[in-house]
XYZ file of C-alpha atoms in Angstrom:
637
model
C 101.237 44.094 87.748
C 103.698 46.974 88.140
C 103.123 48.722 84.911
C 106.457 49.721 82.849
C 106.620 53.553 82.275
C 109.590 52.781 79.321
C 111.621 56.152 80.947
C 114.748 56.574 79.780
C 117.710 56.352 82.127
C 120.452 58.794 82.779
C 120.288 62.576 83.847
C 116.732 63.836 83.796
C 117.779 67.138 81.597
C 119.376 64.315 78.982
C 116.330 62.098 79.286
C 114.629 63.319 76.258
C 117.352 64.180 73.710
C 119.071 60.711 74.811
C 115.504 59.026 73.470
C 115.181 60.868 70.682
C 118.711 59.397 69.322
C 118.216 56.079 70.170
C 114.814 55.857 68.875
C 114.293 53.889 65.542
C 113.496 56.214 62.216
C 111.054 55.632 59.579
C 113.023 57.039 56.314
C 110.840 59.673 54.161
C 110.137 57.514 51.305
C 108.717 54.938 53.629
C 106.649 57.175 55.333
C 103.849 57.302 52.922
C 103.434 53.422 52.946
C 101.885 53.819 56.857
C 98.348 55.312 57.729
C 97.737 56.638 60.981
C 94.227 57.230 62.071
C 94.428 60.722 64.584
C 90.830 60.721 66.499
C 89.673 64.424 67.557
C 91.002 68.154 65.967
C 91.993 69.811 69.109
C 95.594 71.359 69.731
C 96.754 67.956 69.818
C 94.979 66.103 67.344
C 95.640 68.890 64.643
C 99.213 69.595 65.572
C 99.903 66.205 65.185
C 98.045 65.237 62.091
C 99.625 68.325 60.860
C 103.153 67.238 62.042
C 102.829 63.933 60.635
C 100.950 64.881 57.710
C 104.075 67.023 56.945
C 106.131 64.105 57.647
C 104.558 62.668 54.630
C 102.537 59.790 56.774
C 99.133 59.364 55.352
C 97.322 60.678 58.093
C 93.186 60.166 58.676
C 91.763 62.804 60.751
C 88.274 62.318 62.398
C 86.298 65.108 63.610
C 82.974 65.010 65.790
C 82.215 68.239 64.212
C 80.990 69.870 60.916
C 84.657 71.778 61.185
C 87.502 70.853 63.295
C 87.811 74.546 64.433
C 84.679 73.819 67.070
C 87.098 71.338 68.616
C 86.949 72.518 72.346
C 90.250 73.813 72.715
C 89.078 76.799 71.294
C 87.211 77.703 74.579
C 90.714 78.222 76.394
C 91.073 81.779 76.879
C 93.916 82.865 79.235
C 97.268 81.463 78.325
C 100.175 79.004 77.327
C 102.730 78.353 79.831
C 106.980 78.618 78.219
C 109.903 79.082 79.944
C 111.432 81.617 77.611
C 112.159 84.033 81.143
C 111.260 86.715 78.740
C 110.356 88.908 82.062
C 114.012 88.214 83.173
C 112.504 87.013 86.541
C 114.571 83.635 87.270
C 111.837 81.196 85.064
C 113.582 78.760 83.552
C 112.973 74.688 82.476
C 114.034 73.507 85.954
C 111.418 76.232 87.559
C 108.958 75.143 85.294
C 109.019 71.557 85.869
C 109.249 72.222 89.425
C 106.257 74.483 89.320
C 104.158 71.920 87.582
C 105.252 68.981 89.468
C 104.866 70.879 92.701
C 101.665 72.292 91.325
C 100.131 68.674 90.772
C 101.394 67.410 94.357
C 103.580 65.454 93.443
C 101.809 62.934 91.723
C 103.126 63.284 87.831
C 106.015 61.374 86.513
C 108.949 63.419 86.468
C 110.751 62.293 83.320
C 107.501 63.447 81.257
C 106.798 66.695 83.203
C 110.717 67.696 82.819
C 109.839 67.028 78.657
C 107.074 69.343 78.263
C 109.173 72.259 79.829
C 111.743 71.524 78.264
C 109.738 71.722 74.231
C 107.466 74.604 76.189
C 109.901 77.372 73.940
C 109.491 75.617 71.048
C 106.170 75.470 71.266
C 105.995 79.302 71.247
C 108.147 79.748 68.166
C 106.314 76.927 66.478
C 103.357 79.151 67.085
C 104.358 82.543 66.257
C 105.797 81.503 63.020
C 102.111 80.231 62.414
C 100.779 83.902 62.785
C 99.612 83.476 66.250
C 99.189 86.670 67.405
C 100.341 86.943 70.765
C 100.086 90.155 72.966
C 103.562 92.013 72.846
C 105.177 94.596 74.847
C 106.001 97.993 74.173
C 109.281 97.202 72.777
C 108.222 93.989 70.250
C 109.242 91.262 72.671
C 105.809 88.878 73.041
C 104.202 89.587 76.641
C 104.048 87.794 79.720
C 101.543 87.402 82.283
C 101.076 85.388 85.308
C 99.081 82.502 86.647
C 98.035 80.538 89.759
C 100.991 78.422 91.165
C 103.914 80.643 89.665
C 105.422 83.405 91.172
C 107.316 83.923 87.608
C 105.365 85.522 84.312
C 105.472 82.620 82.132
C 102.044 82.635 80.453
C 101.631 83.843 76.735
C 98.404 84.983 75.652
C 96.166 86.535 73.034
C 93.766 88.595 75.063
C 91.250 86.294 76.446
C 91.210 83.984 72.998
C 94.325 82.020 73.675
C 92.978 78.789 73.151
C 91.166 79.627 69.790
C 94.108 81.275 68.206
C 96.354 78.846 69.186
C 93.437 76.226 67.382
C 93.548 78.369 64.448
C 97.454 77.988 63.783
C 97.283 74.251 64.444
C 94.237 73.919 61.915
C 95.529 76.168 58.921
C 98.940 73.926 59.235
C 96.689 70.923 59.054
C 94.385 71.766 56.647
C 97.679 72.750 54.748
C 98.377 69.065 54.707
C 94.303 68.236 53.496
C 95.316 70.201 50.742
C 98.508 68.674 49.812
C 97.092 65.255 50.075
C 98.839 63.557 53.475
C 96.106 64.422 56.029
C 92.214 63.273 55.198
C 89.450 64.487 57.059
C 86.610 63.029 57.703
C 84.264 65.621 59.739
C 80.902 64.537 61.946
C 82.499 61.305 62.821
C 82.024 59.185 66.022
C 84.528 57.480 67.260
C 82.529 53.892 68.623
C 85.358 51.513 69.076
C 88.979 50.745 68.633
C 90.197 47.671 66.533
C 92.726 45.181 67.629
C 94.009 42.933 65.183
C 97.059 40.099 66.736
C 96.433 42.688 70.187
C 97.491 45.767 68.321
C 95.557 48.929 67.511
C 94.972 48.625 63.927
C 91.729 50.770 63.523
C 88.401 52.246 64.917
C 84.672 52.133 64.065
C 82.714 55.453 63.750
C 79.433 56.671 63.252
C 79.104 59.116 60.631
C 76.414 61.717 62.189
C 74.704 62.704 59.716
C 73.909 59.901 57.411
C 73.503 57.622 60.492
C 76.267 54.947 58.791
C 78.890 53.072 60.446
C 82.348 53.308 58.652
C 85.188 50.840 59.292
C 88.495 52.476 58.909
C 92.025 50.914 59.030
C 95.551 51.925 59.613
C 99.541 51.122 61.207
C 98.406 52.685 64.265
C 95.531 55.326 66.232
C 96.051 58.363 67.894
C 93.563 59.432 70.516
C 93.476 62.857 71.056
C 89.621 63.550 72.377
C 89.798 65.441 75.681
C 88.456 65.108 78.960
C 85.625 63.585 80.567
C 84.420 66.402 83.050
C 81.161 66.399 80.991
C 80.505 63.201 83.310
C 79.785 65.685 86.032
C 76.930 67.625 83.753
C 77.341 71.277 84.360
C 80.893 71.722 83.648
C 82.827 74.309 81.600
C 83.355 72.088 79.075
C 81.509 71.785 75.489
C 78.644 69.926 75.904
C 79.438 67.896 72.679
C 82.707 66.434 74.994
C 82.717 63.395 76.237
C 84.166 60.094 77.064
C 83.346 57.792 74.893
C 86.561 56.933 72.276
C 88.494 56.721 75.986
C 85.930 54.438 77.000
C 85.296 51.800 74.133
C 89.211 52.149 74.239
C 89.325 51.031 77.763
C 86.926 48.574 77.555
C 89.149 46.749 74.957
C 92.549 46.401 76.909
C 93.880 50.509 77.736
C 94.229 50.982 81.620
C 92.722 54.474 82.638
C 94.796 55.817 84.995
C 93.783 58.135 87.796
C 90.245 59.020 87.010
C 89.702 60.763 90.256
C 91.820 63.279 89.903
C 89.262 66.284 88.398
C 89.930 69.848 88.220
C 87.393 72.557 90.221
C 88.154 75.736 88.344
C 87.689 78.620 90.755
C 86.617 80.914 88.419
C 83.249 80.362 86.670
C 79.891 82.171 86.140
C 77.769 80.543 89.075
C 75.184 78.024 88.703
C 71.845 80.439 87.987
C 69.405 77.607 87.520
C 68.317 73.885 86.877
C 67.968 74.323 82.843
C 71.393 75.348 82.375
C 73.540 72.340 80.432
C 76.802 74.210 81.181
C 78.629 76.603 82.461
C 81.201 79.237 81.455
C 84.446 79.601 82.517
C 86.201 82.948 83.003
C 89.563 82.750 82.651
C 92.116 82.353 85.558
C 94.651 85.325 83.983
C 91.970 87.521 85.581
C 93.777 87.167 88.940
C 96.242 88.689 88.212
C 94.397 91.767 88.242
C 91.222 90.674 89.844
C 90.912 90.643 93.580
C 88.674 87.965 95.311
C 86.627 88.820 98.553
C 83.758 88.215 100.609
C 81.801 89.867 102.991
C 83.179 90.034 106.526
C 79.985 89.402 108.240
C 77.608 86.599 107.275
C 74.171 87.749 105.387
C 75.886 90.876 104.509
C 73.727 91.790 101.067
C 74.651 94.780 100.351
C 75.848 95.635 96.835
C 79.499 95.557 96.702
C 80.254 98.761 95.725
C 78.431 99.548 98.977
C 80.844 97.324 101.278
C 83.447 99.520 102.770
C 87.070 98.232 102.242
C 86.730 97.254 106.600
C 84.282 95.218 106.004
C 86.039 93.026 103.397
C 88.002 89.791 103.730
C 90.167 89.187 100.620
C 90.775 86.070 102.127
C 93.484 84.496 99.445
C 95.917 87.464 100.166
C 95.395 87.329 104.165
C 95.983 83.078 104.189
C 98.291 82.999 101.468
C 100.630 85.973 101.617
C 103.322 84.929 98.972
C 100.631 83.752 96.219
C 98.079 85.786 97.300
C 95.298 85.753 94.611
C 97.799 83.596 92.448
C 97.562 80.468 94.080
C 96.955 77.320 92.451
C 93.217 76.405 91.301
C 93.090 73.337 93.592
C 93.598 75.715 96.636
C 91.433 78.689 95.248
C 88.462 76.084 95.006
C 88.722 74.929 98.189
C 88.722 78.197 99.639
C 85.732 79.474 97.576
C 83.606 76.807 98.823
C 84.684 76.905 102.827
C 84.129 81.076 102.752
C 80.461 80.232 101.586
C 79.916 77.016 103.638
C 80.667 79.868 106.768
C 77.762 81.431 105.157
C 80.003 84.573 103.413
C 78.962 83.845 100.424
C 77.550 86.553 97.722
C 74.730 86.541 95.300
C 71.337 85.381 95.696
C 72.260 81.471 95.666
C 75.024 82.294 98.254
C 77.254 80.644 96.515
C 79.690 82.694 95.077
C 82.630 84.965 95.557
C 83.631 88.471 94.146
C 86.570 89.325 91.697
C 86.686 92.608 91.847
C 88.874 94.695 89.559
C 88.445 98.461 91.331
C 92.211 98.396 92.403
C 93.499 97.628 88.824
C 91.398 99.931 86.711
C 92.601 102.686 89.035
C 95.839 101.781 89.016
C 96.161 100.967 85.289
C 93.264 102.635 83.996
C 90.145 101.032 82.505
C 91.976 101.021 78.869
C 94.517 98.703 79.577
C 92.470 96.043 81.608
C 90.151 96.519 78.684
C 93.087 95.345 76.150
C 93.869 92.515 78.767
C 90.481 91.316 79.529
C 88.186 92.987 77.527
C 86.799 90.205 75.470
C 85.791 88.165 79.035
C 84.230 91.522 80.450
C 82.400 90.952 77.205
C 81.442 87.964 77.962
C 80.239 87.848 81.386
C 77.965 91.121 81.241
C 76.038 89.942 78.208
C 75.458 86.171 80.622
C 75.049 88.005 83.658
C 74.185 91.824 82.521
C 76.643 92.990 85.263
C 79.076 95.285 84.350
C 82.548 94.243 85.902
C 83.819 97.593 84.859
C 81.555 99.417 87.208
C 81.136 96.171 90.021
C 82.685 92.653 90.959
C 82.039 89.575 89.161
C 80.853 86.745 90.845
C 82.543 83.696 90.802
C 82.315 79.996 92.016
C 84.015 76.764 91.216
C 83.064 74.722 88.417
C 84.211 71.113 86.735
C 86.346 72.133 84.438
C 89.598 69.328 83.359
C 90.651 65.925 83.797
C 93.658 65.068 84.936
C 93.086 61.441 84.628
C 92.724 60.003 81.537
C 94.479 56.707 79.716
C 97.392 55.371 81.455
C 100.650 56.079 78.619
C 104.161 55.743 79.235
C 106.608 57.849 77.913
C 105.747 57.330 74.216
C 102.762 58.007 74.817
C 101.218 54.504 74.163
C 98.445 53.339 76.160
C 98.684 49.483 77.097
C 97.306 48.899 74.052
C 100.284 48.345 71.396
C 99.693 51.085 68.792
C 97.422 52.520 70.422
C 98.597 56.341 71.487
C 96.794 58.955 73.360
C 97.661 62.578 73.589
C 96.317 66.265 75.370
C 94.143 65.983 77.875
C 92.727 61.919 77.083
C 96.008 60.454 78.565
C 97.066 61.197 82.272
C 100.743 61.883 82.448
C 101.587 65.302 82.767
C 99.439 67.251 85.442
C 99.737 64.704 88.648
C 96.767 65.629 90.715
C 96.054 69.085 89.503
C 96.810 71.249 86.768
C 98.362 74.550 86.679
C 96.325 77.085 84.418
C 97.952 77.063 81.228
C 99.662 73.817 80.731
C 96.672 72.312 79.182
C 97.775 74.128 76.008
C 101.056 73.408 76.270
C 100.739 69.584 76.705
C 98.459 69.417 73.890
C 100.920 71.255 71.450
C 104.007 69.316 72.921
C 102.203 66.069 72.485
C 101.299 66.689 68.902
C 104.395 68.913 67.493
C 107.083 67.953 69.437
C 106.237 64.090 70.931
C 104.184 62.009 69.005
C 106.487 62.397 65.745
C 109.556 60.865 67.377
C 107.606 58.280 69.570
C 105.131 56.701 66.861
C 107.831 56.679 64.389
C 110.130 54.563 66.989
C 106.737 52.676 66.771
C 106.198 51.891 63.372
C 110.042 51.103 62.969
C 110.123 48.295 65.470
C 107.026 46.480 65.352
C 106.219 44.834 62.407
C 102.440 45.030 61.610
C 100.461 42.275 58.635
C 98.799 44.270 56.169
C 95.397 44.056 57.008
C 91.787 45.466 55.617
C 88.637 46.734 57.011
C 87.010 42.912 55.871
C 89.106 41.585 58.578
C 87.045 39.768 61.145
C 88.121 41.829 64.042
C 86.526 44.608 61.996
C 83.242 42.812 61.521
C 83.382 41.793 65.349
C 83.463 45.850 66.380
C 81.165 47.017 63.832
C 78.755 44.150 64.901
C 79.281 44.896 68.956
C 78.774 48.840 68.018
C 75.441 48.003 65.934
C 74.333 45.893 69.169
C 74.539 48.748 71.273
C 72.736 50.944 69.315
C 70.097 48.786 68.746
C 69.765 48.950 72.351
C 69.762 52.253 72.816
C 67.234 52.332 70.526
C 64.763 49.748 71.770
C 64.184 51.982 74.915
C 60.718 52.844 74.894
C 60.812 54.491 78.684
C 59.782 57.918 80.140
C 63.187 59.625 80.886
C 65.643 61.154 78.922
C 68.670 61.097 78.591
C 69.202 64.584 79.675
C 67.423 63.943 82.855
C 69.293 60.784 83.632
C 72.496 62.622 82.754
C 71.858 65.326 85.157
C 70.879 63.036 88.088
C 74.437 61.590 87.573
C 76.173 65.053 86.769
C 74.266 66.161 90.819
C 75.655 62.775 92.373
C 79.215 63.157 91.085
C 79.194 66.741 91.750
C 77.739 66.283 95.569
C 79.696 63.142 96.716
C 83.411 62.957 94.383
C 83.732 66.439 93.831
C 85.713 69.461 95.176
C 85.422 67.558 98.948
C 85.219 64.060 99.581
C 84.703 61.162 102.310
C 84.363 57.921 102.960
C 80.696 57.785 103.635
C 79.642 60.047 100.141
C 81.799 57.894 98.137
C 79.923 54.851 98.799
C 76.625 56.228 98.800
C 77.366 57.379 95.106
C 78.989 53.924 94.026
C 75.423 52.285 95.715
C 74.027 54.790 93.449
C 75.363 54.769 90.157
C 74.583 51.048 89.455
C 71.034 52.414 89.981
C 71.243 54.924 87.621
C 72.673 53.108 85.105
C 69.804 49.954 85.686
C 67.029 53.029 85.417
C 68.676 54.221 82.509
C 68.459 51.016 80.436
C 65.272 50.141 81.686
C 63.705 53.687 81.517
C 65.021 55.604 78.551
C 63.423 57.068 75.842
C 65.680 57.283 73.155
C 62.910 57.876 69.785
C 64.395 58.060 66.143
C 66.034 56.742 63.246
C 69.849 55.165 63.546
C 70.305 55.762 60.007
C 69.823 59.402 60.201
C 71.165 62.715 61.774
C 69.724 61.663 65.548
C 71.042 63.884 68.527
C 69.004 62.120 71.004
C 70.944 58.494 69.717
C 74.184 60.518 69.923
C 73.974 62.078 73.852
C 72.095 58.740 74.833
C 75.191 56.611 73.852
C 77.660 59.282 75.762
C 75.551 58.806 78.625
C 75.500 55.455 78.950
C 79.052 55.306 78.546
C 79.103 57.847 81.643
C 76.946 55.703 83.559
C 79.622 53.004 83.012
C 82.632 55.155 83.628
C 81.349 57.229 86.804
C 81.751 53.964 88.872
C 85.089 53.685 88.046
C 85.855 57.264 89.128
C 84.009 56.631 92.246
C 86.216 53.683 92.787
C 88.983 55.442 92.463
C 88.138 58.162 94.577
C 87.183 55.804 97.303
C 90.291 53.719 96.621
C 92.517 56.938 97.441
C 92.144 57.430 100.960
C 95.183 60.571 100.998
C 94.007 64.561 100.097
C 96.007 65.381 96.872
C 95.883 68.082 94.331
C 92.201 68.671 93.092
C 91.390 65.479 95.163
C 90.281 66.614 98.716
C 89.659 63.640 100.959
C 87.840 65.668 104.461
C 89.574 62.612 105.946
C 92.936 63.358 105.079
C 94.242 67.149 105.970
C 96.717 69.040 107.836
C 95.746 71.255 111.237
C 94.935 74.018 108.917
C 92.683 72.254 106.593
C 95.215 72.050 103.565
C 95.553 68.826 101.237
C 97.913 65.757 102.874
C 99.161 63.674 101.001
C 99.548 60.197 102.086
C 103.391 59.403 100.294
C 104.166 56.436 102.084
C 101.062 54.609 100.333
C 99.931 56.593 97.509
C 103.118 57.442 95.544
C 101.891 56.044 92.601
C 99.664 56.378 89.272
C 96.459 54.108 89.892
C 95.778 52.411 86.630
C 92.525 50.082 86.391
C 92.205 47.575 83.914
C 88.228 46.436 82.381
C 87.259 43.312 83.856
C 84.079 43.129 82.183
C 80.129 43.685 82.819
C 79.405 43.272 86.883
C 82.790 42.307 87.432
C 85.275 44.827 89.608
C 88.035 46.685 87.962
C 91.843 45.273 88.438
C 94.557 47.796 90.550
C 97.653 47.693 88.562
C 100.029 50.799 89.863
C 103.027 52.750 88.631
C 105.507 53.622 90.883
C 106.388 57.675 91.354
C 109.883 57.730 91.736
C 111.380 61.509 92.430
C 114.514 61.816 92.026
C 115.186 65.593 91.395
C 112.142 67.232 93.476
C 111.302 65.668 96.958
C 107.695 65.675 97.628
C 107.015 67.672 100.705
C 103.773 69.480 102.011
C 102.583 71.840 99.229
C 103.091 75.538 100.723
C 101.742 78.594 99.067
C 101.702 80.994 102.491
């Protein structure tokens, strides 16, 4: 099955304002006659509930969390990417879109990419008009910094709190529309399951956490906006309370999941320090552009930094990569981390780790104004590490951090599912095989201000839908199947947790699909993970009440939907014998050990389909057509 991305034809730079026009309306009085359930509060769950609250849809909003303000999009601390060329320095849409696409390896669809950069600057007025207090220059205009894969300054930021002020604008314009009556929210909900009624979405099932109760709610159409899965990997900078489930159950029902290998290694993270941890913390990747990574020359060289004479140093990024220097993309800065301490260069007492060392820039701009830039994260990382990165280098290493895969959606951003729409980081179309820093912000606010008004309103418009309530059978079916499964869950009377199950998993993943790949890892882990997930359901010990607040019932049922979805990422990882992006097959790279890509075979999104329980997943691929950019072998020397 070749799957049908529903891109517009004509110029690329028309694409999007062409679509808009011919799209069907849904006329303001009509608006309030259709409910649209919006699953998860992050940038783009909020912006769009708030969008189409505003609209005057009735809009249900479900939150995992006692406030949608601990959505995990407020962890995002260095930037948002927009082409406003404020720094007069030749950005513009086109260098955007080429920057991303190039930036991902040429594995995004080009039609969507050109979109975001093209609503990027709206985005930023959108956001300023909401208070969002960006940094500004001297003169009033709002600053610019720059990140890895850009040699423009293109990234807005608020200090090191991007990502929560940004939140904070999106959930004051949605909880504007809670108080005007169009947006609902219904907080400490679990999404369990989607409902199809005649093979549309018309619905989900959730837990509510805290009395334990299953709720059946109903609507025109869902929205799933829940984030990433890189929790699947255990120690990851993400919240631990993210996970994969609503992509899951939604997968399991009909919605192809595109591309689940591709994972992002963030280069700059707080280093593992022990086997108790259940995360890790990411600081940001603005701080290189001040911060300048090194290593030792000489292997087992312990001596404190500030002890290491500027001869013996390699700042390896600037002396491979003289054009990007520091600045190059995270996929590249990863992979470089981890060969400099596989040669045995790397720093701290677990050896691996790197320093980011930010000597040069407090001399040059004085400790003041790296404080105002940074300050917060300096913060940060000497009350984990009690290291002052004033006075010495952090240490950094790569961690799991985003997924670029996600639910396959074409340009309306409907999964396969009619109805059934999927925004931010739980749909796959923007990032190709890695993501530059700062576009995770700005797909999530383009997908819910600027995208999903237009696209489910075309929806609603054109497809007729019964009226239908939550005593339909297809309701009872989900609610019973959910029940089932927690009843399960429950029964397990075994000796392991699911924390200790979870982190076997997160040290398989991690080991043999993630920052370096082969043939021979790939199939040990997908021998593996069958295992695991047998032990798991034989073995667990999952004690409480389901009709209760029970946070052992909650993290068992993510796991086991882990356990489920880690073979499919294994699968796909094994299927994809080429090096792109965050995806580095050891089989597959140039004389110099760089990525390479494998066009002739691989120019396309991978998109699996369920089969069901012991049964393989189906191949169905999208074509990658580039018209405007020509792949070519990603340079950043």
């Amino acid at each position: 099955m070749t799957l049908d991305s529903k891109v517009p034809s004509g110029p690329l730079a028309d694409k999007w304002d062409r679509h808009r026009f011919d799209s069907k309306l849904v006329n303001p009085a009509n608006r309030r006659k259709h409910t649209v359930i919006i699953v998860g509060t992050g940038l783009a769950g909020a912006s769009a509930a708030a969008s189409l609250g505003e609209l005057g849809y009735n809009v249900l909003s479900f939150c995992i969390h006692d406030s949608p303000r601990r959505a995990h999009s407020i962890a995002a601390q260095g930037g948002i990417n927009a082409a406003k060329n404020y720094q007069n320095d030749a950005d513009s849409t086109w260098r955007l879109f080429y920057d991303t696409i190039k930036g991902g390896d040429y594995r995004a669809r080009e039609a969507n990419v050109y979109r975001l950069a093209q609503v990027s600057a709206n985005i930023i007025d959108q956001c300023v008009a909401q208070g969002v207090p960006f940094a500004r220059e001297y003169g009033g205009q709002l600053d610019n910094r720059s990140f890895g894969g850009a040699q423009v300054s293109r990234t807005f930021y608020a200090r090191g709190q991007t990502g929560q002020q940004l939140l904070l604008g999106a959930y004051q314009s949605m909880m504007r529309q809670v108080a005007k009556g169009s947006v609902t929210m219904f907080t400490q909900r679990e999404m369990l399951d989607v409902v199809l009624i005649d093979g549309k979405a018309r619905g989900i099932i959730c837990r509510n956490l805290v009395t334990g109760t299953l709720e059946r709610h109903v609507a025109d159409a869902v929205c799933l906006a829940t984030g990433g899965y890189g929790t699947a990997y255990y120690l990851s900078t993400n919240a631990v309370n993210s996970n994969v489930t609503a992509a899951w159950r939604a997968h399991k029902r009909g919605a192809f999941f595109a591309n689940p290998c591709f994972t992002q290694i963030h280069p700059t993270c707080i280093p593992v320090s022990g086997d108790d941890q259940s995360k890790l913390t990411l600081m940001s990747e603005s701080l290189r552009n001040d911060g300048r990574v090194w290593v030792p020359k000489n292997t087992g060289d312990k001596r404190h930094p500030n002890d290491i004479p500027e001869a013996d140093r390699d700042y390896y990024l600037e002396r491979k990569y003289p054009s990007f220097g520091n600045l190059v993309p995270r996929d590249v800065a990863s992979r470089n981390a981890k060969a400099m301490c596989d040669e045995g260069k790397g720093v701290g007492d677990s050896g691996l780790a790197v320093f980011l060392d930010f000597k040069e820039a407090i001399g040059r701009l004085g400790r003041d104004t790296v404080a105002g830039r940074y300050g917060n994260l300096f913060d940060m990382y000497r009350k984990i590490t009690d290291e002052d990165p004033y006075k010495e280098p952090m240490r950094i290493y790569p961690a799991m951090h985003y997924a670029m895969g996600g639910l396959w959606v074409d340009y309306n951003l409907m999964s396969t599912i009619p109805g059934l729409h999927v925004l931010g980081e739980a749909n796959f179309s923007d990032h190709g095989a890695n993501r530059l820093g700062a576009s995770a912000l700005m797909q999530g606010l383009a997908d819910g201000y600027f995208v999903i008004p237009y696209t489910l309103a075309h929806y609603i418009a054109s497809t007729p839908v019964a009226k239908a309530t939550t005593d339909h059978d297809a309701f009872k079916e989900a609610e019973h199947a959910v029940q089932a499964r927690i009843n399960r869950l429950l029964a397990g009377k075994g000796t392991k947790t699911p924390r200790a199950l979870h982190r076997e998993l997160g040290r398989l993943l991690w080991d043999e699909v993630g920052m370096s790949r082969n043939d021979a890892g790939l199939r040990r882990a997908l021998r593996r993970i069958p295992e695991l997930r047998e032990e798991f359901w034989q073995n667990v010990a999952v004690p409480g009440d389901p009709n209760n607040l029970n946070k052992n019932l909650e993290y068992a049922g993510r796991v086991a939907d882990y356990l489920e979805f880690a073979e499919l990422l294994a699968t796909d990882a094994l299927h994809r014998t080429e090096s792109c992006g965050g995806h580095f097959r050891e089989e597959s790279q140039t004389a110099d050990g760089e990525a390479k890509r494998d066009d002739e075979n691989f120019a396309y999104a991978a998109a699996w389909a369920w089969q069901g329980d012991g049964n393989a997943p189906e191949l169905h691929k999208e074509p990658l057509v580039f018209e405007n950019v020509k792949p070519s072998q990603r340079s950043y020397k």
